[in-house]
Amino acid sequence: MLCLGIEGTAHTFGIGIVDSKGRILANAAKTHMPEHGGIHPREAAQFHAANARSVLNEALRLAKMEVDEIDLIAFSQGPGLGPVLRTAATAARALSVWLDVPIVGVNHCIAHVEIGRMTEKARDPVTLYVSGGNTQVIAFDAGRYRVFGETLDIPVGNCLDVFAREVGIPHPGGPNVERLAREGKRYIPLPYVVKGMDLSFSGLMTEAIRKHHAGADLRDLCYSLQETAFAALVEVTERAVAHTEKKELMLTGGVAANSRLREMLRLMAREHASKFYVPPPSLSVDNGAMISWAGLLAYKSGVRQKIEDTMVRQRWRTDDVEILWRT
Ligand code: AMP
Ligand code: MG
């Protein structure tokens, strides 16, 4: 069975083609890069609509197939930016009706976990999913992916990106902050906020920007921002690992590219005798392949959707989804 999956929740419009054995035959994408400022939902949606055809053609070219060989259409039904979700959903509905094949809406966060489990051969990991739009500690328990901890305000990737923008570090924020952080020498105290199992990054971001305006060294600030934000992430993730006693830990999302965060998590995993996994970059960032794979899992476990059930869910929670394909 061949599934074509459409990702569209934020910057990236992606189309992946995956077969039921988990072979990734194509993973094509285009990413919207605003010239200045953050992401504007309607502009991103227009970008996705304008690029949908070329990304589809590229995916079919990579998979060396015709569109009518596709058996199933999957799409990111949420969570994400409304106009962007609606664009991907519209493309998915059109393909499903035109090809006369079933359609399945996929939860974006769960797709990140499932593609990592598949490619890394992780059975049952605690997952730290960190990106520009999400920050969650996820683990499977009693039929659902439970959220053990999450941000109460902004995602950690957004914290890095907005900080970068406000202090004049060029886009993309995350990798450039990481580069500067390597040259940082002095730790500047910044607000470290963990509330129960949840996190908060907006005070940290504001204070880091304020310290920049007060004249703090930018390299020291980048270093301190990373150390503070990542220590909080690792603390909450560690508590989830200790509580669940799971022996696998996975890091995914765009921020998974960060070597310092990987290093901290690898050390923590070792102390808990857990294996540590990070999917390859093309499958850690938002991508169509993960939507295809999660769509296949759902479909094979009996999930069926009518076109009327494909309305997007901007705030669709990870723990809202019954996971029929796992026990
Ligand atoms: P995504 O939201 O999954 O598309 O990933 C994009 C996010 O990942 C943005 O917030 C980037 O700043 C962040 N990111 C990418 N590379 C790095 C890095 N090396 N260190 C920290 N954050 C990163
Ligand atoms: Mg994502």
CSV table of C-alpha atoms and ligand atoms in Angstrom, one decimal:
chain,number,residue,atom,x,y,z
A,1,MET,CA,0.0,0.0,0.0
A,2,LEU,CA,1.3,3.4,-0.9
A,3,CYS,CA,0.4,6.5,1.1
A,4,LEU,CA,1.0,10.1,0.0
A,5,GLY,CA,1.2,12.4,3.0
A,6,ILE,CA,0.8,16.2,3.0
A,7,GLU,CA,2.4,18.2,5.8
A,8,GLY,CA,1.3,21.8,6.3
A,9,THR,CA,1.2,23.2,9.8
A,10,ALA,CA,3.7,26.1,9.8
A,11,HIS,CA,6.6,27.1,7.6
A,12,THR,CA,7.0,23.9,5.7
A,13,PHE,CA,4.8,22.4,2.9
A,14,GLY,CA,5.9,18.8,2.5
A,15,ILE,CA,4.8,15.7,0.6
A,16,GLY,CA,6.1,12.3,1.4
A,17,ILE,CA,5.4,8.9,-0.2
A,18,VAL,CA,5.8,5.9,2.0
A,19,ASP,CA,4.8,2.2,1.5
A,20,SER,CA,3.3,0.0,4.2
A,21,LYS,CA,6.7,-1.6,4.9
A,22,GLY,CA,8.0,1.8,6.0
A,23,ARG,CA,10.1,2.5,2.9
A,24,ILE,CA,10.3,6.2,2.3
A,25,LEU,CA,10.1,6.6,-1.5
A,26,ALA,CA,9.9,10.4,-1.4
A,27,ASN,CA,10.1,13.3,1.0
A,28,ALA,CA,9.9,16.6,-0.8
A,29,ALA,CA,9.3,20.0,0.8
A,30,LYS,CA,9.5,23.8,0.4
A,31,THR,CA,9.8,26.1,3.4
A,32,HIS,CA,8.5,29.6,3.6
A,33,MET,CA,11.1,32.1,4.8
A,34,PRO,CA,9.6,35.4,5.8
A,35,GLU,CA,11.9,38.3,4.8
A,36,HIS,CA,11.5,39.9,8.1
A,37,GLY,CA,9.6,39.2,11.3
A,38,GLY,CA,8.0,36.0,12.2
A,39,ILE,CA,5.6,33.7,10.4
A,40,HIS,CA,2.4,35.3,9.1
A,41,PRO,CA,-0.2,32.5,8.8
A,42,ARG,CA,-1.9,33.8,5.7
A,43,GLU,CA,1.3,34.5,3.9
A,44,ALA,CA,2.6,31.0,4.8
A,45,ALA,CA,-0.7,29.6,3.5
A,46,GLN,CA,-0.3,31.4,0.2
A,47,PHE,CA,3.3,30.2,-0.1
A,48,HIS,CA,2.1,26.6,0.4
A,49,ALA,CA,-0.7,26.9,-2.1
A,50,ALA,CA,1.7,28.4,-4.7
A,51,ASN,CA,4.2,25.6,-4.2
A,52,ALA,CA,1.8,22.7,-3.7
A,53,ARG,CA,2.0,21.6,-7.3
A,54,SER,CA,5.8,21.7,-7.6
A,55,VAL,CA,6.3,19.8,-4.3
A,56,LEU,CA,3.8,17.2,-5.5
A,57,ASN,CA,5.6,16.8,-8.8
A,58,GLU,CA,9.0,16.6,-7.0
A,59,ALA,CA,7.6,13.9,-4.7
A,60,LEU,CA,6.3,11.8,-7.6
A,61,ARG,CA,9.6,12.3,-9.5
A,62,LEU,CA,11.6,11.1,-6.5
A,63,ALA,CA,9.3,8.1,-6.0
A,64,LYS,CA,9.4,7.4,-9.8
A,65,MET,CA,5.7,6.9,-9.9
A,66,GLU,CA,2.4,8.3,-11.3
A,67,VAL,CA,-0.1,9.9,-8.9
A,68,ASP,CA,-2.7,7.2,-9.7
A,69,GLU,CA,-0.5,4.6,-8.1
A,70,ILE,CA,-1.3,6.1,-4.7
A,71,ASP,CA,-3.7,4.1,-2.4
A,72,LEU,CA,-4.2,6.5,0.5
A,73,ILE,CA,-3.9,10.2,1.2
A,74,ALA,CA,-2.8,11.4,4.6
A,75,PHE,CA,-2.6,15.0,5.8
A,76,SER,CA,-1.6,17.0,8.9
A,77,GLN,CA,-5.1,17.8,10.4
A,78,GLY,CA,-3.6,19.7,13.3
A,79,PRO,CA,-2.3,21.2,15.5
A,80,GLY,CA,-1.0,24.3,13.6
A,81,LEU,CA,-1.8,27.6,12.0
A,82,GLY,CA,-5.4,27.7,10.7
A,83,PRO,CA,-4.9,29.1,7.2
A,84,VAL,CA,-1.9,26.8,6.7
A,85,LEU,CA,-3.7,23.7,7.9
A,86,ARG,CA,-6.7,24.5,5.6
A,87,THR,CA,-4.4,24.7,2.6
A,88,ALA,CA,-2.9,21.3,3.2
A,89,ALA,CA,-6.3,19.8,4.0
A,90,THR,CA,-7.8,21.3,0.8
A,91,ALA,CA,-5.0,19.7,-1.3
A,92,ALA,CA,-5.5,16.4,0.5
A,93,ARG,CA,-9.3,16.4,-0.1
A,94,ALA,CA,-8.9,17.3,-3.7
A,95,LEU,CA,-6.4,14.4,-4.3
A,96,SER,CA,-8.6,12.0,-2.3
A,97,VAL,CA,-11.7,12.8,-4.3
A,98,TRP,CA,-9.9,13.0,-7.7
A,99,LEU,CA,-8.0,9.7,-7.2
A,100,ASP,CA,-11.0,8.1,-5.4
A,101,VAL,CA,-8.8,6.8,-2.5
A,102,PRO,CA,-9.4,7.1,1.2
A,103,ILE,CA,-8.2,10.1,3.3
A,104,VAL,CA,-6.8,10.1,6.8
A,105,GLY,CA,-6.1,13.2,9.0
A,106,VAL,CA,-3.0,12.8,11.1
A,107,ASN,CA,-1.9,14.5,14.4
A,108,HIS,CA,1.3,16.3,13.6
A,109,CYS,CA,3.0,15.7,17.0
A,110,ILE,CA,2.2,12.0,16.9
A,111,ALA,CA,3.6,11.8,13.3
A,112,HIS,CA,6.9,13.1,14.6
A,113,VAL,CA,7.0,10.3,17.2
A,114,GLU,CA,5.9,7.6,14.8
A,115,ILE,CA,8.4,8.3,12.1
A,116,GLY,CA,11.2,8.3,14.7
A,117,ARG,CA,10.1,5.0,16.2
A,118,MET,CA,10.1,3.5,12.7
A,119,THR,CA,13.4,4.8,11.4
A,120,GLU,CA,15.3,4.5,14.7
A,121,LYS,CA,13.7,1.2,15.6
A,122,ALA,CA,12.8,2.6,19.0
A,123,ARG,CA,10.0,0.5,20.5
A,124,ASP,CA,8.6,2.7,23.2
A,125,PRO,CA,10.6,5.9,23.8
A,126,VAL,CA,10.0,8.9,25.9
A,127,THR,CA,10.1,11.6,23.3
A,128,LEU,CA,11.2,15.2,23.6
A,129,TYR,CA,9.6,17.0,20.7
A,130,VAL,CA,11.1,20.5,20.3
A,131,SER,CA,10.4,22.8,17.4
A,132,GLY,CA,9.5,26.3,16.3
A,133,GLY,CA,5.8,25.5,17.1
A,134,ASN,CA,5.8,22.8,19.8
A,135,THR,CA,7.5,21.8,23.0
A,136,GLN,CA,6.3,18.5,24.5
A,137,VAL,CA,7.5,15.5,26.4
A,138,ILE,CA,5.5,12.6,25.1
A,139,ALA,CA,5.2,9.0,26.2
A,140,PHE,CA,2.8,6.2,25.4
A,141,ASP,CA,0.6,4.9,28.2
A,142,ALA,CA,-2.8,3.1,28.2
A,143,GLY,CA,-3.7,3.6,24.6
A,144,ARG,CA,-2.6,7.2,24.1
A,145,TYR,CA,0.4,9.4,23.7
A,146,ARG,CA,0.4,11.2,27.0
A,147,VAL,CA,1.9,14.6,27.4
A,148,PHE,CA,4.1,14.4,30.4
A,149,GLY,CA,5.2,18.0,30.2
A,150,GLU,CA,4.8,20.9,27.8
A,151,THR,CA,5.4,24.6,27.4
A,152,LEU,CA,2.9,26.9,29.1
A,153,ASP,CA,3.7,29.7,26.7
A,154,ILE,CA,6.1,29.8,23.7
A,155,PRO,CA,7.9,26.8,22.2
A,156,VAL,CA,11.6,26.6,22.8
A,157,GLY,CA,12.5,27.1,19.1
A,158,ASN,CA,10.4,30.2,19.0
A,159,CYS,CA,12.2,31.5,22.1
A,160,LEU,CA,15.6,31.1,20.3
A,161,ASP,CA,14.2,32.6,17.0
A,162,VAL,CA,12.6,35.6,18.5
A,163,PHE,CA,15.7,36.3,20.8
A,164,ALA,CA,17.9,36.0,17.7
A,165,ARG,CA,15.7,38.4,15.7
A,166,GLU,CA,15.5,41.0,18.5
A,167,VAL,CA,19.3,41.1,19.1
A,168,GLY,CA,20.1,41.2,15.4
A,169,ILE,CA,21.4,37.6,14.9
A,170,PRO,CA,20.6,36.6,11.3
A,171,HIS,CA,17.9,34.1,10.3
A,172,PRO,CA,17.8,31.1,11.0
A,173,GLY,CA,17.9,31.9,14.7
A,174,GLY,CA,18.4,28.4,16.2
A,175,PRO,CA,21.6,27.4,14.4
A,176,ASN,CA,23.1,30.9,14.7
A,177,VAL,CA,22.5,31.0,18.4
A,178,GLU,CA,24.2,27.6,18.7
A,179,ARG,CA,27.2,28.8,16.8
A,180,LEU,CA,27.6,31.9,18.9
A,181,ALA,CA,27.0,29.9,22.1
A,182,ARG,CA,30.1,27.8,21.4
A,183,GLU,CA,32.2,31.0,21.9
A,184,GLY,CA,30.4,32.0,25.1
A,185,LYS,CA,32.6,31.8,28.3
A,186,ARG,CA,30.6,33.2,31.1
A,187,TYR,CA,27.2,32.0,32.4
A,188,ILE,CA,24.8,34.9,32.8
A,189,PRO,CA,22.0,34.0,35.2
A,190,LEU,CA,18.6,33.9,33.5
A,191,PRO,CA,15.1,32.9,34.7
A,192,TYR,CA,14.8,29.2,34.8
A,193,VAL,CA,11.1,28.2,34.9
A,194,VAL,CA,9.8,24.7,35.5
A,195,LYS,CA,6.3,24.5,37.0
A,196,GLY,CA,5.5,20.9,38.0
A,197,MET,CA,6.1,19.1,34.8
A,198,ASP,CA,5.6,22.1,32.5
A,199,LEU,CA,7.9,24.7,31.1
A,200,SER,CA,7.9,28.4,30.3
A,201,PHE,CA,10.2,30.2,28.0
A,202,SER,CA,8.8,33.7,27.5
A,203,GLY,CA,10.3,35.2,30.7
A,204,LEU,CA,13.6,33.7,29.8
A,205,MET,CA,13.4,35.2,26.3
A,206,THR,CA,12.4,38.7,27.5
A,207,GLU,CA,15.2,38.7,30.1
A,208,ALA,CA,17.8,37.6,27.6
A,209,ILE,CA,16.8,40.4,25.2
A,210,ARG,CA,16.8,42.9,28.1
A,211,LYS,CA,20.4,41.8,29.1
A,212,HIS,CA,21.5,42.3,25.5
A,213,HIS,CA,20.2,45.9,25.5
A,214,ALA,CA,21.9,46.4,28.9
A,215,GLY,CA,25.2,45.5,27.2
A,216,ALA,CA,25.9,41.8,28.0
A,217,ASP,CA,28.2,40.0,25.6
A,218,LEU,CA,26.2,38.3,22.9
A,219,ARG,CA,28.2,35.1,22.9
A,220,ASP,CA,27.8,34.7,26.6
A,221,LEU,CA,24.1,35.4,26.3
A,222,CYS,CA,23.6,32.8,23.6
A,223,TYR,CA,25.5,30.3,25.7
A,224,SER,CA,23.5,31.2,28.8
A,225,LEU,CA,20.2,31.1,27.0
A,226,GLN,CA,20.9,27.7,25.6
A,227,GLU,CA,22.1,26.3,28.9
A,228,THR,CA,19.1,27.6,30.8
A,229,ALA,CA,16.4,26.6,28.3
A,230,PHE,CA,18.0,23.1,27.7
A,231,ALA,CA,18.5,22.4,31.4
A,232,ALA,CA,14.8,23.0,32.0
A,233,LEU,CA,13.9,20.7,29.0
A,234,VAL,CA,16.2,18.0,30.3
A,235,GLU,CA,14.9,18.3,33.9
A,236,VAL,CA,11.3,17.7,32.8
A,237,THR,CA,12.3,14.9,30.3
A,238,GLU,CA,14.4,13.2,33.0
A,239,ARG,CA,11.4,13.1,35.4
A,240,ALA,CA,9.3,11.5,32.7
A,241,VAL,CA,12.0,8.9,32.1
A,242,ALA,CA,12.3,8.2,35.8
A,243,HIS,CA,8.5,8.0,36.3
A,244,THR,CA,7.8,5.8,33.2
A,245,GLU,CA,11.0,3.7,33.6
A,246,LYS,CA,11.1,3.5,29.8
A,247,LYS,CA,14.5,2.5,28.5
A,248,GLU,CA,14.5,4.6,25.4
A,249,LEU,CA,14.7,8.3,24.9
A,250,MET,CA,14.1,10.1,21.6
A,251,LEU,CA,14.7,13.7,20.6
A,252,THR,CA,12.9,15.2,17.6
A,253,GLY,CA,11.7,18.4,16.0
A,254,GLY,CA,13.8,21.2,14.4
A,255,VAL,CA,15.7,22.0,17.7
A,256,ALA,CA,16.9,18.4,17.7
A,257,ALA,CA,19.6,19.7,15.3
A,258,ASN,CA,21.3,21.3,18.3
A,259,SER,CA,24.4,19.5,19.5
A,260,ARG,CA,24.4,20.9,23.0
A,261,LEU,CA,20.9,19.7,23.6
A,262,ARG,CA,21.8,16.3,22.2
A,263,GLU,CA,24.8,16.1,24.4
A,264,MET,CA,22.8,16.9,27.6
A,265,LEU,CA,20.1,14.4,26.8
A,266,ARG,CA,22.6,11.7,25.9
A,267,LEU,CA,24.3,12.1,29.3
A,268,MET,CA,20.9,12.0,31.0
A,269,ALA,CA,19.9,8.9,29.1
A,270,ARG,CA,23.1,7.2,30.0
A,271,GLU,CA,22.4,7.8,33.7
A,272,HIS,CA,19.1,6.0,33.3
A,273,ALA,CA,20.5,3.2,31.2
A,274,SER,CA,18.3,4.4,28.4
A,275,LYS,CA,19.1,4.3,24.7
A,276,PHE,CA,19.1,7.6,23.0
A,277,TYR,CA,17.8,8.2,19.5
A,278,VAL,CA,17.6,11.2,17.2
A,279,PRO,CA,16.0,10.7,13.7
A,280,PRO,CA,18.0,12.1,10.8
A,281,PRO,CA,17.4,15.9,10.2
A,282,SER,CA,15.1,15.4,7.2
A,283,LEU,CA,12.8,13.4,9.4
A,284,SER,CA,13.2,15.5,12.6
A,285,VAL,CA,12.0,18.7,11.0
A,286,ASP,CA,8.4,19.0,9.7
A,287,ASN,CA,8.1,16.7,6.7
A,288,GLY,CA,5.6,14.8,4.6
A,289,ALA,CA,7.1,11.3,5.1
A,290,MET,CA,6.0,11.3,8.8
A,291,ILE,CA,2.5,12.2,7.8
A,292,SER,CA,2.4,9.4,5.3
A,293,TRP,CA,3.7,6.9,7.8
A,294,ALA,CA,1.3,7.9,10.6
A,295,GLY,CA,-1.5,7.9,8.1
A,296,LEU,CA,-0.7,4.3,7.1
A,297,LEU,CA,-0.5,3.2,10.7
A,298,ALA,CA,-3.9,4.8,11.4
A,299,TYR,CA,-5.5,3.4,8.2
A,300,LYS,CA,-4.1,-0.1,8.8
A,301,SER,CA,-5.5,-0.1,12.3
A,302,GLY,CA,-9.0,0.6,11.0
A,303,VAL,CA,-9.2,4.4,11.1
A,304,ARG,CA,-11.6,5.7,8.4
A,305,GLN,CA,-12.7,9.2,7.7
A,306,LYS,CA,-15.3,10.8,5.6
A,307,ILE,CA,-14.5,14.1,3.8
A,308,GLU,CA,-16.9,15.7,6.3
A,309,ASP,CA,-14.6,14.6,9.1
A,310,THR,CA,-11.5,16.3,7.7
A,311,MET,CA,-12.0,19.8,9.1
A,312,VAL,CA,-8.7,21.0,10.5
A,313,ARG,CA,-8.1,21.0,14.3
A,314,GLN,CA,-5.9,24.0,15.1
A,315,ARG,CA,-5.5,23.0,18.8
A,316,TRP,CA,-5.6,19.2,18.4
A,317,ARG,CA,-3.9,17.7,21.4
A,318,THR,CA,-1.5,14.8,21.3
A,319,ASP,CA,-3.4,13.1,24.1
A,320,ASP,CA,-6.7,13.4,22.4
A,321,VAL,CA,-5.9,10.7,19.9
A,322,GLU,CA,-6.8,7.1,20.5
A,323,ILE,CA,-3.8,5.1,19.3
A,324,LEU,CA,-5.3,1.9,17.8
A,325,TRP,CA,-2.1,0.7,16.3
A,326,ARG,CA,-0.3,0.2,19.7
A,327,THR,CA,-1.0,-1.8,22.8
B,1,AMP,P1,10.5,23.1,12.9
B,1,AMP,O1,9.6,24.0,13.7
B,1,AMP,O2,10.5,21.7,13.2
B,1,AMP,O3,10.4,23.4,11.4
B,1,AMP,O4,12.0,23.6,13.2
B,1,AMP,C1,12.4,24.9,13.2
B,1,AMP,C2,13.0,25.3,14.5
B,1,AMP,O5,14.2,24.6,14.8
B,1,AMP,C3,13.3,26.8,14.5
B,1,AMP,O6,12.8,27.3,15.7
B,1,AMP,C4,14.8,26.8,14.5
B,1,AMP,O7,15.4,27.9,15.1
B,1,AMP,C5,15.1,25.5,15.3
B,1,AMP,N1,16.5,25.0,15.0
B,1,AMP,C6,17.0,24.6,13.9
B,1,AMP,N2,18.3,24.3,14.0
B,1,AMP,C7,18.6,24.5,15.4
B,1,AMP,C8,19.8,24.4,16.1
B,1,AMP,N3,21.0,24.0,15.6
B,1,AMP,N4,19.7,24.8,17.4
B,1,AMP,C9,18.6,25.2,18.0
B,1,AMP,N5,17.4,25.3,17.3
B,1,AMP,C10,17.5,25.0,16.0
B,2,MG,MG,6.8,19.9,13.9
